[in-house]
Amino acid sequence: MTEAVWKFMADRVYHQVELVGEMSPPWDHIDADFTEFDSDLQDSPSLAQYIPDGWEGRNLLVRPRPVCAAVRAVLAPLELSREAGHWTVHPAEEAAVEELLPLTRWPLPAARRVDDAEVLTRAAAVGRARDAFVRLAAAFLDDQADLPAASRAFSDAIGPVADTSPEDLLKGRGGGPHACGSLRRRTRLGLIGKFLDDIAFDHARRCR
């Protein structure tokens, strides 16, 4: 079942996904047009049909992701601070976030088949993002701001990827055409980018 959820999310990474139950308000809108897996219905596909043995995302599911875990650990307290209204805003923050956002986008498309050149391109994007985090953190002279400290933490979290040699990157990508390792490297940036998007939204809301 865990693999089914992963595959569903991978297939619909850019879709709006909402969890609903039989008592949820949107239920009436989907009741006439949805697919139920592994049910007693005649046309219901089994989980084995939905997740074939050769599904390339399985490698991503079972392989450890220490850098992703490090990025999530950095983000968790920052997100709580922002949501609680404790994030310390800096006058130069909005421009800095605008500079960082293009460097922290999700890979497009997420399921794209990649070759060795694409692996190196995506890894180079991680390196550019790390350099930008370091530069931004050094540019803020006000120690009271939260963004410089966050940038230093982001830089430290993705550092092991940015410092990996091209030979080791290609060696660790695995044999699948989706190059799970390279997708994870950009996924780490996407997690950071989502947080920066939220910061940018906060600035836009204050300007209204």
Short mmCIF file of C-alpha atoms in Angstrom, two decimals:
data_model
loop_
_atom_site.label_atom_id
_atom_site.label_comp_id
_atom_site.label_asym_id
_atom_site.label_seq_id
_atom_site.Cartn_x
_atom_site.Cartn_y
_atom_site.Cartn_z
CA MET A 1 0.00 0.00 0.00
CA THR A 2 2.89 2.36 0.72
CA GLU A 3 4.19 1.82 -2.81
CA ALA A 4 0.72 2.60 -4.19
CA VAL A 5 0.71 5.96 -2.38
CA TRP A 6 4.20 6.75 -3.64
CA LYS A 7 3.28 5.89 -7.21
CA PHE A 8 0.07 7.92 -7.03
CA MET A 9 1.96 10.97 -5.77
CA ALA A 10 4.72 10.52 -8.36
CA ASP A 11 2.19 10.30 -11.20
CA ARG A 12 0.42 13.43 -9.96
CA VAL A 13 3.23 15.48 -8.52
CA TYR A 14 1.92 18.71 -10.08
CA HIS A 15 -1.78 18.01 -9.45
CA GLN A 16 -3.84 19.27 -6.57
CA VAL A 17 -4.42 16.22 -4.36
CA GLU A 18 -7.00 16.16 -1.59
CA LEU A 19 -7.82 13.41 0.90
CA VAL A 20 -11.57 12.80 1.24
CA GLY A 21 -13.75 10.26 3.00
CA GLU A 22 -17.36 9.23 2.58
CA MET A 23 -18.50 12.02 4.91
CA SER A 24 -16.36 14.71 3.26
CA PRO A 25 -18.17 17.54 1.40
CA PRO A 26 -16.44 16.86 -1.97
CA TRP A 27 -17.48 13.20 -1.94
CA ASP A 28 -20.62 13.78 -4.04
CA HIS A 29 -18.51 15.27 -6.82
CA ILE A 30 -16.23 12.26 -7.20
CA ASP A 31 -18.62 9.45 -6.35
CA ALA A 32 -19.58 8.95 -9.98
CA ASP A 33 -16.10 9.02 -11.46
CA PHE A 34 -13.25 7.42 -9.53
CA THR A 35 -11.16 4.26 -9.58
CA GLU A 36 -10.96 1.97 -6.59
CA PHE A 37 -8.03 -0.40 -6.38
CA ASP A 38 -8.17 -3.95 -5.12
CA SER A 39 -11.92 -3.85 -4.53
CA ASP A 40 -14.66 -6.36 -5.30
CA LEU A 41 -15.86 -4.30 -8.28
CA GLN A 42 -15.56 -6.02 -11.62
CA ASP A 43 -13.36 -3.38 -13.25
CA SER A 44 -11.25 -2.68 -10.19
CA PRO A 45 -7.51 -3.07 -10.92
CA SER A 46 -5.42 -4.91 -8.38
CA LEU A 47 -2.49 -3.29 -6.60
CA ALA A 48 -0.20 -5.62 -8.55
CA GLN A 49 -1.59 -4.18 -11.80
CA TYR A 50 -1.19 -0.63 -10.56
CA ILE A 51 2.38 -1.22 -9.36
CA PRO A 52 4.08 -3.56 -11.85
CA ASP A 53 7.22 -5.40 -10.84
CA GLY A 54 9.29 -3.17 -13.10
CA TRP A 55 8.07 0.13 -11.63
CA GLU A 56 11.15 2.36 -11.66
CA GLY A 57 10.11 4.36 -8.62
CA ARG A 58 10.65 1.38 -6.33
CA ASN A 59 14.40 2.14 -6.12
CA LEU A 60 13.61 5.64 -4.88
CA LEU A 61 11.25 4.25 -2.27
CA VAL A 62 13.62 1.73 -0.72
CA ARG A 63 16.93 3.62 -0.88
CA PRO A 64 17.95 5.72 2.15
CA ARG A 65 17.84 9.48 1.68
CA PRO A 66 19.98 11.04 4.41
CA VAL A 67 20.28 14.45 2.72
CA CYS A 68 16.51 14.66 2.22
CA ALA A 69 16.12 13.81 5.89
CA ALA A 70 18.61 16.56 6.77
CA VAL A 71 16.70 19.11 4.68
CA ARG A 72 13.41 18.13 6.30
CA ALA A 73 15.01 18.42 9.75
CA VAL A 74 16.16 21.95 8.92
CA LEU A 75 12.78 22.95 7.50
CA ALA A 76 10.58 21.60 10.31
CA PRO A 77 11.39 24.27 12.95
CA LEU A 78 11.51 27.02 10.33
CA GLU A 79 8.02 26.15 9.12
CA LEU A 80 6.71 26.05 12.68
CA SER A 81 8.29 29.46 13.39
CA ARG A 82 6.76 30.97 10.26
CA GLU A 83 3.31 29.53 10.91
CA ALA A 84 3.38 30.78 14.50
CA GLY A 85 4.29 34.29 13.35
CA HIS A 86 7.74 34.17 14.96
CA TRP A 87 9.73 34.52 11.74
CA THR A 88 11.95 37.63 11.94
CA VAL A 89 11.54 39.64 8.73
CA HIS A 90 14.42 41.62 7.22
CA PRO A 91 14.08 44.55 4.76
CA ALA A 92 16.35 42.79 2.24
CA GLU A 93 14.61 39.46 2.61
CA GLU A 94 12.09 39.80 -0.21
CA ALA A 95 14.76 40.47 -2.85
CA ALA A 96 16.89 37.63 -1.52
CA VAL A 97 13.99 35.17 -1.72
CA GLU A 98 13.28 36.27 -5.30
CA GLU A 99 16.90 35.47 -6.16
CA LEU A 100 16.75 32.04 -4.53
CA LEU A 101 13.40 30.85 -5.88
CA PRO A 102 14.55 30.11 -9.47
CA LEU A 103 17.37 27.99 -8.01
CA THR A 104 15.07 25.85 -5.85
CA ARG A 105 12.38 24.67 -8.23
CA TRP A 106 11.11 21.11 -8.51
CA PRO A 107 12.58 19.19 -11.49
CA LEU A 108 10.31 19.47 -14.53
CA PRO A 109 8.79 17.08 -15.25
CA ALA A 110 9.33 14.96 -12.15
CA ALA A 111 9.10 11.63 -14.01
CA ARG A 112 11.39 12.65 -16.85
CA ARG A 113 13.84 10.00 -18.02
CA VAL A 114 17.34 11.34 -17.66
CA ASP A 115 20.78 10.47 -18.97
CA ASP A 116 24.21 11.06 -17.46
CA ALA A 117 24.33 14.62 -18.78
CA GLU A 118 21.04 15.43 -17.08
CA VAL A 119 22.31 13.96 -13.80
CA LEU A 120 25.29 16.32 -13.92
CA THR A 121 23.09 19.26 -14.91
CA ARG A 122 20.80 18.73 -11.95
CA ALA A 123 23.71 18.22 -9.58
CA ALA A 124 25.23 21.48 -10.86
CA ALA A 125 21.94 23.18 -10.00
CA VAL A 126 22.35 21.99 -6.42
CA GLY A 127 25.85 23.46 -6.39
CA ARG A 128 24.57 26.83 -7.67
CA ALA A 129 21.88 26.85 -5.00
CA ARG A 130 24.43 26.06 -2.29
CA ASP A 131 26.66 28.92 -3.49
CA ALA A 132 23.67 31.28 -3.45
CA PHE A 133 22.78 30.27 0.11
CA VAL A 134 26.34 30.92 1.25
CA ARG A 135 26.47 34.29 -0.53
CA LEU A 136 23.11 35.37 0.85
CA ALA A 137 24.00 34.42 4.41
CA ALA A 138 27.20 36.49 4.21
CA ALA A 139 25.41 39.49 2.69
CA PHE A 140 23.06 40.04 5.64
CA LEU A 141 24.73 42.18 8.28
CA ASP A 142 21.81 41.99 10.69
CA ASP A 143 22.22 38.94 12.92
CA GLN A 144 18.62 39.28 14.08
CA ALA A 145 17.22 38.14 10.72
CA ASP A 146 16.10 34.52 10.33
CA LEU A 147 16.78 34.07 6.62
CA PRO A 148 20.62 34.17 6.83
CA ALA A 149 20.63 31.45 9.50
CA ALA A 150 18.20 29.42 7.44
CA SER A 151 20.40 29.85 4.36
CA ARG A 152 23.44 28.60 6.25
CA ALA A 153 21.45 25.58 7.41
CA PHE A 154 20.26 24.89 3.85
CA SER A 155 23.83 25.14 2.59
CA ASP A 156 25.05 22.67 5.21
CA ALA A 157 22.21 20.25 4.46
CA ILE A 158 22.81 20.05 0.70
CA GLY A 159 26.59 20.36 0.99
CA PRO A 160 27.28 16.61 0.68
CA VAL A 161 25.54 16.61 -2.71
CA ALA A 162 27.22 19.77 -3.99
CA ASP A 163 30.63 18.40 -2.98
CA THR A 164 30.18 15.00 -4.64
CA SER A 165 32.44 14.45 -7.64
CA PRO A 166 30.87 13.85 -11.09
CA GLU A 167 32.29 10.32 -11.10
CA ASP A 168 30.61 9.47 -7.81
CA LEU A 169 27.35 11.08 -8.92
CA LEU A 170 27.16 8.86 -11.99
CA LYS A 171 28.26 5.83 -10.02
CA GLY A 172 25.48 6.38 -7.47
CA ARG A 173 22.65 7.13 -9.85
CA GLY A 174 21.60 3.50 -10.21
CA GLY A 175 20.68 1.75 -13.42
CA GLY A 176 17.15 3.01 -13.90
CA PRO A 177 16.36 5.50 -16.67
CA HIS A 178 14.74 7.85 -14.17
CA ALA A 179 18.05 8.28 -12.31
CA CYS A 180 16.48 8.24 -8.89
CA GLY A 181 19.53 9.78 -7.25
CA SER A 182 19.42 12.87 -9.44
CA LEU A 183 15.70 13.27 -8.86
CA ARG A 184 16.28 13.19 -5.13
CA ARG A 185 18.95 15.86 -5.44
CA ARG A 186 16.51 18.27 -7.06
CA THR A 187 13.69 17.16 -4.76
CA ARG A 188 15.74 18.48 -1.83
CA LEU A 189 15.80 21.87 -3.54
CA GLY A 190 12.07 21.65 -4.16
CA LEU A 191 11.41 21.21 -0.45
CA ILE A 192 13.41 24.36 0.25
CA GLY A 193 11.73 26.17 -2.63
CA LYS A 194 8.29 25.41 -1.20
CA PHE A 195 9.30 27.10 2.05
CA LEU A 196 10.71 30.10 0.20
CA ASP A 197 7.47 30.32 -1.77
CA ASP A 198 5.63 30.59 1.53
CA ILE A 199 7.95 33.39 2.66
CA ALA A 200 7.37 35.21 -0.64
CA PHE A 201 3.61 34.79 -0.17
CA ASP A 202 3.86 36.33 3.30
CA HIS A 203 5.62 39.37 1.84
CA ALA A 204 3.01 39.73 -0.90
CA ARG A 205 0.20 39.50 1.64
CA ARG A 206 1.74 42.22 3.81
CA CYS A 207 1.94 44.53 0.78
CA ARG A 208 -1.80 44.28 0.04
#
